[in-house]
XYZ file of C-alpha atoms in Angstrom:
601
model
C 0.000 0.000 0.000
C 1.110 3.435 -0.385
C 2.151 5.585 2.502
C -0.321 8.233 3.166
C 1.995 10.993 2.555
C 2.125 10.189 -0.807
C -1.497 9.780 -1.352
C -3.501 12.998 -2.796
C -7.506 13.259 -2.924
C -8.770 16.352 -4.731
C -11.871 17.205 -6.933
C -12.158 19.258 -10.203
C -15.102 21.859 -10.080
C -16.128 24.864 -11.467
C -19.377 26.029 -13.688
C -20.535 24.442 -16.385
C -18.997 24.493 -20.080
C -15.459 25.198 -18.108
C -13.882 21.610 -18.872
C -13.581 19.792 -16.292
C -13.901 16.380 -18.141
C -11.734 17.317 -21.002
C -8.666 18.647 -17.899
C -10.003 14.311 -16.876
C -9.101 13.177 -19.725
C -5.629 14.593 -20.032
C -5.105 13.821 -16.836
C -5.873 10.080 -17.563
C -4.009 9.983 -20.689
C -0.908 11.318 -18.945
C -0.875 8.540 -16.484
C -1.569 6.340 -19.278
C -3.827 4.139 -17.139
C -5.423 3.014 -20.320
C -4.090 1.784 -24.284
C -4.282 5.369 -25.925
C -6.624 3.488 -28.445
C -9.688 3.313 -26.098
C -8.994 6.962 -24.944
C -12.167 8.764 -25.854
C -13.292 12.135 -25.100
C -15.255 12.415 -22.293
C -13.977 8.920 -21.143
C -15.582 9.396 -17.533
C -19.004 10.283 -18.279
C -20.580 6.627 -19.025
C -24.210 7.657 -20.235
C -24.521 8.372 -24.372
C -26.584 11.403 -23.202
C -23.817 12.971 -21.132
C -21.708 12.478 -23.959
C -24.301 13.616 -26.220
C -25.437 16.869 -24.643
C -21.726 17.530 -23.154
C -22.757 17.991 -19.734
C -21.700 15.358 -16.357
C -24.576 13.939 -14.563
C -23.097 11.419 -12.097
C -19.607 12.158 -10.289
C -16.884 9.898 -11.529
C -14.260 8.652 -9.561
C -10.764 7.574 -10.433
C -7.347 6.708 -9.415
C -3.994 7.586 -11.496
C -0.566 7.072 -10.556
C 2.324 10.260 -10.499
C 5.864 10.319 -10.260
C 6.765 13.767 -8.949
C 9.958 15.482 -9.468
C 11.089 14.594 -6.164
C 11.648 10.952 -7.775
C 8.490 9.532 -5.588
C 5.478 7.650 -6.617
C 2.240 9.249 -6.098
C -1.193 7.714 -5.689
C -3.862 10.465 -7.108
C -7.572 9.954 -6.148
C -9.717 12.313 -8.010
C -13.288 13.252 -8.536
C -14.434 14.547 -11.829
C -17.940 16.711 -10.640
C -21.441 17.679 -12.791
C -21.569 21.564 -13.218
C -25.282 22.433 -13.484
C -26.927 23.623 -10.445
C -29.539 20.992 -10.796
C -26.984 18.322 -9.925
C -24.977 20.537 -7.136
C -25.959 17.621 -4.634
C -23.014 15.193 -6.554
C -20.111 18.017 -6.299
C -21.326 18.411 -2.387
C -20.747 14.577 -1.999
C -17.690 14.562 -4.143
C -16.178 17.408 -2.181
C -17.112 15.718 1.287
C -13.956 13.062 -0.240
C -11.370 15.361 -0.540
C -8.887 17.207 0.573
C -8.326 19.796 -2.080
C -10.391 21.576 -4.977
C -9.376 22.327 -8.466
C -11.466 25.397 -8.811
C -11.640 25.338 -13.081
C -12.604 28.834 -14.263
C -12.583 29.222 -18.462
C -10.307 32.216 -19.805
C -12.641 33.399 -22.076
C -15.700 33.785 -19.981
C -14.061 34.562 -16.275
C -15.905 33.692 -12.878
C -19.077 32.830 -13.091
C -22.168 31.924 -10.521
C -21.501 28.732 -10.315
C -17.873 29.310 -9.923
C -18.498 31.388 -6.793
C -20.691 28.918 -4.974
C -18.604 25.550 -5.699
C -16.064 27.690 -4.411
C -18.485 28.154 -0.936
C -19.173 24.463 -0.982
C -14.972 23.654 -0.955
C -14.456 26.456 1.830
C -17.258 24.664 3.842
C -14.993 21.357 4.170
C -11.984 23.047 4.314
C -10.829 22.289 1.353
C -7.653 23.340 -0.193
C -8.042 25.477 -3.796
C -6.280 25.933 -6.166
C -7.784 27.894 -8.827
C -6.976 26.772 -12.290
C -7.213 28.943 -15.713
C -8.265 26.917 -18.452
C -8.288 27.371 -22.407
C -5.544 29.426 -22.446
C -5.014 28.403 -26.269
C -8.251 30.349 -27.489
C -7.800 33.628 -29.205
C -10.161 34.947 -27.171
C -8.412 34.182 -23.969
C -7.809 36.857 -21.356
C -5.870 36.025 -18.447
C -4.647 38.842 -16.941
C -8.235 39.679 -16.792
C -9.281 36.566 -15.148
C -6.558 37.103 -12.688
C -8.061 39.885 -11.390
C -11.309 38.162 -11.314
C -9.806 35.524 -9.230
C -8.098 38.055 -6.964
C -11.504 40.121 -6.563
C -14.415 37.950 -7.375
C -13.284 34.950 -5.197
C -10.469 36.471 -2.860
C -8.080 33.954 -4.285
C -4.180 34.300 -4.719
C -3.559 35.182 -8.435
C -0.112 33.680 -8.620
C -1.644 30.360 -7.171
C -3.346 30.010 -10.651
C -2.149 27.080 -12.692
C -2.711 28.098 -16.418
C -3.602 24.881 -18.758
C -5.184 23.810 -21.555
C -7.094 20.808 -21.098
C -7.607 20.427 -24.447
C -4.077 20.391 -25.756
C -2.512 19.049 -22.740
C -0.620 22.617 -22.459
C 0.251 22.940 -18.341
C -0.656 19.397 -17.683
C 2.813 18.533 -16.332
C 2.797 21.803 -14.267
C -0.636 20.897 -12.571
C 0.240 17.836 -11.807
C 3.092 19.390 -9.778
C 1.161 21.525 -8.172
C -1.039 19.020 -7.140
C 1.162 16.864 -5.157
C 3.241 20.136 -3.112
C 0.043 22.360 -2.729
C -2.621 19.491 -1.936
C -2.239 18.251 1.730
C -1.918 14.260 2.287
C -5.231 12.684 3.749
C -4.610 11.746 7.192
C -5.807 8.546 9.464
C -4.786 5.260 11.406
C -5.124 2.209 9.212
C -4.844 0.557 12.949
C -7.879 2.495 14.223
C -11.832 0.841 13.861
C -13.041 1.259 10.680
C -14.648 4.647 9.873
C -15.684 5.262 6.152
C -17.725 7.673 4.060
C -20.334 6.695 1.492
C -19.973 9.230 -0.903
C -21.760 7.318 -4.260
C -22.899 3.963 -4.950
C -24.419 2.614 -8.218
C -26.175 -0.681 -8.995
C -24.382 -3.610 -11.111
C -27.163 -6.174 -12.750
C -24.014 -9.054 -11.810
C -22.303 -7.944 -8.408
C -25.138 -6.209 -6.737
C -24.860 -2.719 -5.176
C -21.236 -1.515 -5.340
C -20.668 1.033 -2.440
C -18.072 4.224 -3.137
C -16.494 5.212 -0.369
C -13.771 7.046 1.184
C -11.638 5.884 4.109
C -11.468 8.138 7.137
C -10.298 5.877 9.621
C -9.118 1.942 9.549
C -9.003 -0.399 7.110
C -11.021 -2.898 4.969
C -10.395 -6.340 3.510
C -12.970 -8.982 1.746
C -13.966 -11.298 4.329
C -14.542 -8.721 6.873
C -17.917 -7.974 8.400
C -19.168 -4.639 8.021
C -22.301 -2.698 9.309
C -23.758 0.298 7.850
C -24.284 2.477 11.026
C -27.639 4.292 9.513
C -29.859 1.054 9.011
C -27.495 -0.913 11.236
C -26.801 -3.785 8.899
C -24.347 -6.303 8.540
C -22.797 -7.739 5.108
C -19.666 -9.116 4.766
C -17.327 -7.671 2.058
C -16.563 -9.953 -1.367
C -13.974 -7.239 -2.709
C -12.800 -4.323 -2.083
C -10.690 -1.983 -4.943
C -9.869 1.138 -7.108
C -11.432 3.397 -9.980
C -9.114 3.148 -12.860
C -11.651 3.877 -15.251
C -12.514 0.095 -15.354
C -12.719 -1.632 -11.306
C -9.439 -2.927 -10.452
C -9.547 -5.380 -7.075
C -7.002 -4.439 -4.196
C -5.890 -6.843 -1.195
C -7.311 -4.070 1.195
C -7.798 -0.132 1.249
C -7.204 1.751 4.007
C -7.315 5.682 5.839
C -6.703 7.664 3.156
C -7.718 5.640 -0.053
C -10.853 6.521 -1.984
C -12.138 3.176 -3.793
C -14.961 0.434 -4.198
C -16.373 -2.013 -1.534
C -18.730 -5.183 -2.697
C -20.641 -6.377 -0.067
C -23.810 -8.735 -1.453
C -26.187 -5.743 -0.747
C -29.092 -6.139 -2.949
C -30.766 -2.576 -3.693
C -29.727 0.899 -3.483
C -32.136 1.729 -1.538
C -30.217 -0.091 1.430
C -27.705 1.992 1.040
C -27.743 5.553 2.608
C -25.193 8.451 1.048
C -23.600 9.766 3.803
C -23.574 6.597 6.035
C -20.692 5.610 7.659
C -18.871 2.051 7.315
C -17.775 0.717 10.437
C -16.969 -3.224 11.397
C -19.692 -4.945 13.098
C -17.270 -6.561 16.095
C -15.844 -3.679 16.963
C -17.555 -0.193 15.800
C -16.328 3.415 15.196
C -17.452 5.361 18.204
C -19.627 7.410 16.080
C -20.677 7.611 12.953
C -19.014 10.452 10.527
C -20.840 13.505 9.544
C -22.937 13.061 6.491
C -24.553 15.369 3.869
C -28.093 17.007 3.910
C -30.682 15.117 2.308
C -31.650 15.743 -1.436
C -35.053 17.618 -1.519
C -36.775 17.754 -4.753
C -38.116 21.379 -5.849
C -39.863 19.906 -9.145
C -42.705 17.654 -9.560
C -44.233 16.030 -12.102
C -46.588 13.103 -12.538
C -45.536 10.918 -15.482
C -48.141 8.500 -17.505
C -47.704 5.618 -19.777
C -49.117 6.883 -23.255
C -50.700 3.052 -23.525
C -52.339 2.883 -20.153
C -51.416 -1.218 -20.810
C -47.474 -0.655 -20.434
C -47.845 0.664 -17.063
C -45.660 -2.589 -15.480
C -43.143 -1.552 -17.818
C -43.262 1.459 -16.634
C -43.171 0.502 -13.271
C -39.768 -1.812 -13.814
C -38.391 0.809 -15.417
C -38.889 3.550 -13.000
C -37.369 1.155 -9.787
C -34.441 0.357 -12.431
C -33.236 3.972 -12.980
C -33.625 4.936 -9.440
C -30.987 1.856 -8.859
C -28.690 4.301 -10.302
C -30.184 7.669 -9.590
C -30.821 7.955 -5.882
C -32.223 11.608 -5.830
C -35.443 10.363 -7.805
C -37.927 10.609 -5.406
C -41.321 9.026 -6.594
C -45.011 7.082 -5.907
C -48.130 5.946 -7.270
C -50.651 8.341 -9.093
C -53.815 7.791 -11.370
C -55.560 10.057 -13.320
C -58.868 9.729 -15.319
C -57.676 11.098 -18.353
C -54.482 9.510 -18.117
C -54.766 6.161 -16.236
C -52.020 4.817 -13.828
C -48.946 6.418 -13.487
C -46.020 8.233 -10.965
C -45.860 11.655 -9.143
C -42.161 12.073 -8.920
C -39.762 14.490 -7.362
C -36.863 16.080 -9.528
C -33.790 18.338 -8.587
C -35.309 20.847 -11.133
C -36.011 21.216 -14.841
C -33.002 19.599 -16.546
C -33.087 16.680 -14.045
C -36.860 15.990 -15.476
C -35.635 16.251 -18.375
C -32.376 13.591 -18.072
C -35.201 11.403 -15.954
C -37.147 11.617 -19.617
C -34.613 10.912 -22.170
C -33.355 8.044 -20.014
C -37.004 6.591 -19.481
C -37.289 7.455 -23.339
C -33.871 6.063 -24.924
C -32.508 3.590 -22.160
C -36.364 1.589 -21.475
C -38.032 2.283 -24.679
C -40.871 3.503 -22.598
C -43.105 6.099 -24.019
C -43.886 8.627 -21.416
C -46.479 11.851 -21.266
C -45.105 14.113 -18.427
C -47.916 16.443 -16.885
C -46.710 20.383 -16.330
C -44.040 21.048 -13.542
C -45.200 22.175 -10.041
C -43.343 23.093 -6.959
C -44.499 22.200 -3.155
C -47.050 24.922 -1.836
C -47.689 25.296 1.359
C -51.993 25.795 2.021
C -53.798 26.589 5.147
C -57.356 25.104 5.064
C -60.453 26.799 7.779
C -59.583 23.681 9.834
C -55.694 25.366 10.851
C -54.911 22.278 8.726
C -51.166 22.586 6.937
C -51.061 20.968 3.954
C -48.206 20.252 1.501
C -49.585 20.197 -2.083
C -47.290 19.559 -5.306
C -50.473 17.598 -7.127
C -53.542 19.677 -8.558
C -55.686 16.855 -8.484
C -54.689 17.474 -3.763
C -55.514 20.976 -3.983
C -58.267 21.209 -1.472
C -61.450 22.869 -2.874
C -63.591 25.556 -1.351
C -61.642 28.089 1.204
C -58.355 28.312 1.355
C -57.364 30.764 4.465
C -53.584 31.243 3.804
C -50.760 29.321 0.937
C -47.499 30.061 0.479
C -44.815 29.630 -2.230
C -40.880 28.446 -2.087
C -38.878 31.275 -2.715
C -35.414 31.366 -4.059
C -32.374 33.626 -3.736
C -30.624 33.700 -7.595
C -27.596 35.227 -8.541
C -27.097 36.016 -11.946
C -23.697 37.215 -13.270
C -23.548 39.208 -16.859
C -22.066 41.508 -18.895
C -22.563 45.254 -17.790
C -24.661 45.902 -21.459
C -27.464 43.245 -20.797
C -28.162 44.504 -17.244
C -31.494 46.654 -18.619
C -33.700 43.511 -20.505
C -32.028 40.667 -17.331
C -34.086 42.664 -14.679
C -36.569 43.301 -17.075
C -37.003 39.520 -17.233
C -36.491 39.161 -13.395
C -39.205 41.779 -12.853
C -42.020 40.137 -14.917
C -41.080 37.033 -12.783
C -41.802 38.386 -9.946
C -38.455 38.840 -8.626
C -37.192 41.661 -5.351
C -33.387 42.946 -6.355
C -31.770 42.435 -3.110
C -28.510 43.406 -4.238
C -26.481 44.669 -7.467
C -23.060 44.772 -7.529
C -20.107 45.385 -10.058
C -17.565 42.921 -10.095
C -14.926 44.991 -12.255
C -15.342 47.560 -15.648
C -17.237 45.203 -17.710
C -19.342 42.246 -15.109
C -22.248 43.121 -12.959
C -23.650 40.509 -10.131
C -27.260 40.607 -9.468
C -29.097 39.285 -6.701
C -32.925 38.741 -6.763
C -35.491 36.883 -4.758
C -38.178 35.645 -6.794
C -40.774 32.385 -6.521
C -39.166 29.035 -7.650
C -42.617 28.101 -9.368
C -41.619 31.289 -12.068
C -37.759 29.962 -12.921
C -39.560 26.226 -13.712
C -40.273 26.978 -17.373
C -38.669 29.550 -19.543
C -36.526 31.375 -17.464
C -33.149 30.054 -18.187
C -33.706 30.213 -21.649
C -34.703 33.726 -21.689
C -31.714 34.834 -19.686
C -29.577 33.226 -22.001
C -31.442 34.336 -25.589
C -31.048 37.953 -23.783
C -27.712 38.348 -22.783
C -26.157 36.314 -25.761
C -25.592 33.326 -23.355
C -23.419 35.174 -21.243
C -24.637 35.288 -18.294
C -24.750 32.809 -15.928
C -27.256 31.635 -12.954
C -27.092 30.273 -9.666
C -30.046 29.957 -7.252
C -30.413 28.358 -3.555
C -33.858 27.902 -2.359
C -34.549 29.843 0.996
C -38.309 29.066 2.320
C -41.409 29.627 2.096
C -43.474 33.552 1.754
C -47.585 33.953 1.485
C -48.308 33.941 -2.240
C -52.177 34.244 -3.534
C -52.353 30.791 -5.289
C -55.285 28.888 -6.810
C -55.996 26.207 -9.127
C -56.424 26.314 -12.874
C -58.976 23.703 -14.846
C -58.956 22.870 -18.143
C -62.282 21.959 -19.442
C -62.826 19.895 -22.695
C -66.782 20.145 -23.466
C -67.471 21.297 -20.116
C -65.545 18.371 -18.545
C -62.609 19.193 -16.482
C -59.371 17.384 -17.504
C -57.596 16.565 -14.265
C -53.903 15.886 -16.227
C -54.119 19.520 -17.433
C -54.829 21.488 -14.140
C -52.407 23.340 -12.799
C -51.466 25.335 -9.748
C -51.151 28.618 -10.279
C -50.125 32.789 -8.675
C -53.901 34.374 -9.190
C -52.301 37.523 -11.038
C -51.298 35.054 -13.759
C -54.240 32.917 -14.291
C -56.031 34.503 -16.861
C -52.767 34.527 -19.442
C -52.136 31.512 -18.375
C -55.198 29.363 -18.827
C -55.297 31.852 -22.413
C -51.932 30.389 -23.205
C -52.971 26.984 -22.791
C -56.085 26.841 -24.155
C -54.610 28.422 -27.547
C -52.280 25.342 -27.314
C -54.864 23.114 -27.250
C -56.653 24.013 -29.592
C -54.015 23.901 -32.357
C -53.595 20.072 -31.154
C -57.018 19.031 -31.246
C -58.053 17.242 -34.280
C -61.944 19.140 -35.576
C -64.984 16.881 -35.126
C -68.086 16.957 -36.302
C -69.362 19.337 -33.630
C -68.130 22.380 -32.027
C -65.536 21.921 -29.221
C -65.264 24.634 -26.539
C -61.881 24.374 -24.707
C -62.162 26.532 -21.318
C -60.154 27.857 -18.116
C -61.706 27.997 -15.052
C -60.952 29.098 -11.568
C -63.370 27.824 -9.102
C -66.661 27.955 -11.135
C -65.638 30.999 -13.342
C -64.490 30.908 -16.911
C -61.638 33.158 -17.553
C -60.500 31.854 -20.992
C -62.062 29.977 -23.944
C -60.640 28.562 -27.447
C -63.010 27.080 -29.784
C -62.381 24.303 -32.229
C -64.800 25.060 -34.643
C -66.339 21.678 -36.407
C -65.869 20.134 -39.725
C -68.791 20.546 -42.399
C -70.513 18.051 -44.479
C -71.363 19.825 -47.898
C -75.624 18.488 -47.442
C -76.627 20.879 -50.205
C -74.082 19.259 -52.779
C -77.341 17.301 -54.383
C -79.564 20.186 -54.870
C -79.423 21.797 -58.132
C -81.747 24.503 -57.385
C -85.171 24.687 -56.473
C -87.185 25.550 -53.604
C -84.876 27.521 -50.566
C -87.139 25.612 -48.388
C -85.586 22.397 -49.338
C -81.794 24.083 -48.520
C -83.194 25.012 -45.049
C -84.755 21.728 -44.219
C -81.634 19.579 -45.187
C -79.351 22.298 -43.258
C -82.108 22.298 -39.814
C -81.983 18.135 -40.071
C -78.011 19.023 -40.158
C -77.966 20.759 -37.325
C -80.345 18.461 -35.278
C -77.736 15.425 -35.351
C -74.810 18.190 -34.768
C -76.634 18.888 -31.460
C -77.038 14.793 -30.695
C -73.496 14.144 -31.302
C -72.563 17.362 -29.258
C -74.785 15.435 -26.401
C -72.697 11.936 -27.295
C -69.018 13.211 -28.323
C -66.447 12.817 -26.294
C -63.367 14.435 -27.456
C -60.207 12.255 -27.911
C -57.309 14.055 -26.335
C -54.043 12.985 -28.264
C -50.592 13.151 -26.445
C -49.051 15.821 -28.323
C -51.592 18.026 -26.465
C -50.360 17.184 -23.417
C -46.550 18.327 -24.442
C -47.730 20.885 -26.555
C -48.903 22.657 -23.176
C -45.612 22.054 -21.426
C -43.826 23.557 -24.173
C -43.364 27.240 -23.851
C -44.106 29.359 -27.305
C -41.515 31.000 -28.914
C -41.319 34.792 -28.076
C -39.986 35.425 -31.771
């Protein structure tokens, strides 16, 4: 084993688009811990649809070798971490692994939101950072700028920055360097009782859960007998190893190492992130501190599109949350809809990972009804009620509700400033602070509803500042909103997948906007179709689908008018019959075509 001195655990962050999986890559190449003909780009992230849309979901571990200048070997545990605020949760567990940050920040765009708070999250565990200037080989590239940013923005040592290129491999050597002398060893007794963090785990169809973990205290071998001190269970361990892109079994690990334990358990759900590993004969005296628990701030309910394939559905849903522990979900039905799930998401672009994978990976077709966030309602009974679901809203009197409010910082170029709180103000949003970072980068704070970021408001902030600026949000509780509950009627009968929750102020544009959906997605029938929004009893917008006509005076050639009218009245006598008898047939592009939001040119 190698001695802890020479032992290094450290995580890449920074915001998203900055390269953190390309510096990976390099970083894997240059130990050469696999035949440069199966290096890939993106060789860490393991899903097609992190590859495809260029963005890390799931941390990735791995473990490289180094010889330093100083003619020793080196043993280099790192963590490559998602950027998107959605999936902040993974770089808070990745982080809790470590000793040291690399705090990535891109040379042509500077700090950015996301920067600042990974930044936070490191200074939380004490981490060590080392702030690191990527894409220095762009022509765009401004690094004396940057400096400053660094110096200013985060209160970071300029000189401390390592300048690279991950995609080149410029600086590579350098960091590496820098790595082993500014990075402290990880520190422990291999001789003490066994103390370890779960910081991951994922399921394997073959081996069972396989646990990630990081070793504070003690050490591990197979054959020993662990408990899990949360659930207080007992397995005993099969293997035990390292990440080298591809598992590699070890004798043992011990204080200090950062690897893989197999243990027989049988579901993820067993297995708590954040738990501590300790032996079952002879226990840690406590168990380590572990993370908060994930809340979701998104829910959906999602429906089969062939009410038949709900089992399917079912396998499919307990298969991905194997791997995807923050999915929180349960049973739902709907009339219009059938069976189905209300789940919980970590926001919009989790929902929509949770879809593509349900989509791609399970062949399951899905209809997903519009997002909601968790109100808060106070019923005449001094009843508190948590409601995420329409179809719980409770009708009649409603005494008090309240809304989840968020505080979002959004970083941008000085010129977009005007149409960014523009945007901010038409969602409701309270500047609480405005600040110039240097000549050319304003930060603005604002503390606006959750419920108004869900749909359009990242892409508006980018389409309006030229995808400059960036955004960054923490959710900080609950204030009194005035909510109520949209219907949509079809023919005078409510349709209970297409209600929504809803700030009063914003019904009536609302219901407009989806009832002018709908009707572009409803096929014309023979009668006239009235699609409504109502609050309560009262209608406050209407669409019509007008109906198709039948040509009935195609046979006449003339003669009597009395003839026309009589064919037209017997026309309109089995319109009104059909009316009495039609359902309409709702078909599932009506149900996206609502969550969509139109184009604003």
């Amino acid at each position: 084993m190698t001695d802890l001195q020479y032992k290094r655990n450290f995580c890449i962050t920074a915001h998203i688009d900055h390269g953190k999986s390309t510096l990976a890559d390099r970083l894997i190449q240059k130990a050469k811990i696999i035949e440069e003909r199966q290096m890939r780009s993106q060789i860490l992230d393991s899903m097609d649809i992190e590859r495809e849309r260029g963005i890390t979901i799931k941390s990735q571990a791995v473990t490289i070798p180094y010889r330093a200048k100083d003619g020793h070997d080196y043993e280099l545990n790192f963590v490559d971490t998602p950027g998107h605020v959605d999936f902040s949760y993974e770089v808070s567990r990745a982080i809790a692994s470590c000793e040291g940050a690399l705090l990535l920040i891109d040379a042509t765009q500077g700090v950015e939101s996301q920067t600042v708070s990974n930044l936070y999250l490191a200074m939380e565990h004490n981490l060590t950072v080392v702030p690191v200037i990527n894409k220095i080989d762009l022509a765009s590239a401004d690094v004396e700028s940057v400096k400053k940013q660094i110096e200013h923005d985060l209160g970071l040592e300029a000189r401390d920055a390592q300048l690279v290129s991950a995609k080149t491999g410029q600086g590579i050597d350098e960091l590496l360097e820098a790595i082993v002398t500014k990075f402290p060893p990880p520190h422990g007794d291999a001789a003490a009782p066994l103390q370890a963090l779960i910081f991951d785990c994922h399921y394997d169809e073959y081996r069972g859960v396989i646990v990630h973990i990081r070793i504070m205290e003690g050490r591990v071998k197979p054959g020993d007998i662990i408990r899990l001190m949360s659930s207080n269970t007992d397995y005993k361990v099969e293997q035990t190893g390292v990440f080298k892109i591809k598992y590699e079994e070890t004798e043992a690990l011990e204080a200090g190492d950062v690897g893989y334990i197999i243990a027989g358990i049988k579901t993820v759900s067993d297995v708590h992130v954040g738990d501590t590993v300790t032996f079952a004969a002879n226990p840690a005296a406590a168990p380590l501190p572990g993370f908060k628990d994930v809340k979701p701030v998104v829910f959906s309910s999602i429906y089969p599109i062939d009410s038949n394939d709900y089992e399917e559905l079912k396998e499919a849903m307990e298969k991905l949350k194997l791997n995807d522990a923050s999915l929180v979900y349960e049973k739902d039905s709907s009339l219009a809809l059938g069976n189905g799930f209300r789940c919980g998401f970590l926001g919009l672009l989790h929902l929509e990972i949770i879809q593509e994978r349900l989509e791609r990976d399970f062949n399951q077709a899905v209809i997903f009804t519009a997002p909601s966030v968790k109100y808060k309602v106070k019923t005449p009974g001094r009843e508190e009620l948590f409601v995420d679901n329409p179809a719980d809203y409770p009708e009649g009197k409603i005494e008090a509700s309240q809304e989840p409010f968020i505080k979002a910082s959004i970083i941008t170029p000085a010129e977009y400033i005007g149409p960014i709180m523009e945007l901010c103000r038409i969602k409701r949003g309270l500047q609480s602070n405005m600040q110039y970072l240097d000549e050319k980068r304003v930060e603005l704070t604002y503390e606006m509803p959750l419920a108004e970021v869900l749909f359009d408001f990242y892409d508006k902030l980018k389409s309006y500042s030229r995808g400059y600026a960036s955004f960054d949000y923490e959710v900080t509780g609950y204030r009194p909103t005035d909510l109520i509950k949209i219907d949509i009627l079809i023919n005078s009968k409510p349709v209970d997948a297409l209600a929504q929750l809803c700030y009063r102020p914003s019904a009536t544009e609302r219901a407009r906007t989806v009832c002018e959906r709908l009707k572009g997605e409803i096929a014309r029938q023979q009668f006239k179709v009235a699609i409504q929004g109502a609050v309560g009893g009262q209608i406050i917008a209407r669409e019509t689908v007008n109906p198709v006509r039948k040509d009935v005076l195609a046979k006449c050639y003339g003669g009597d008018v009395t003839r026309k009218r009589k064919l037209l009245e017997k026309q309109k006598a089995g319109k009104k019959r059909m009316l009495m008898a039609g359902n309409v047939e709702l078909p599932q592009s009506a149900f996206l075509a609502v969550l969509k939001e139109k184009n604003d040119g």
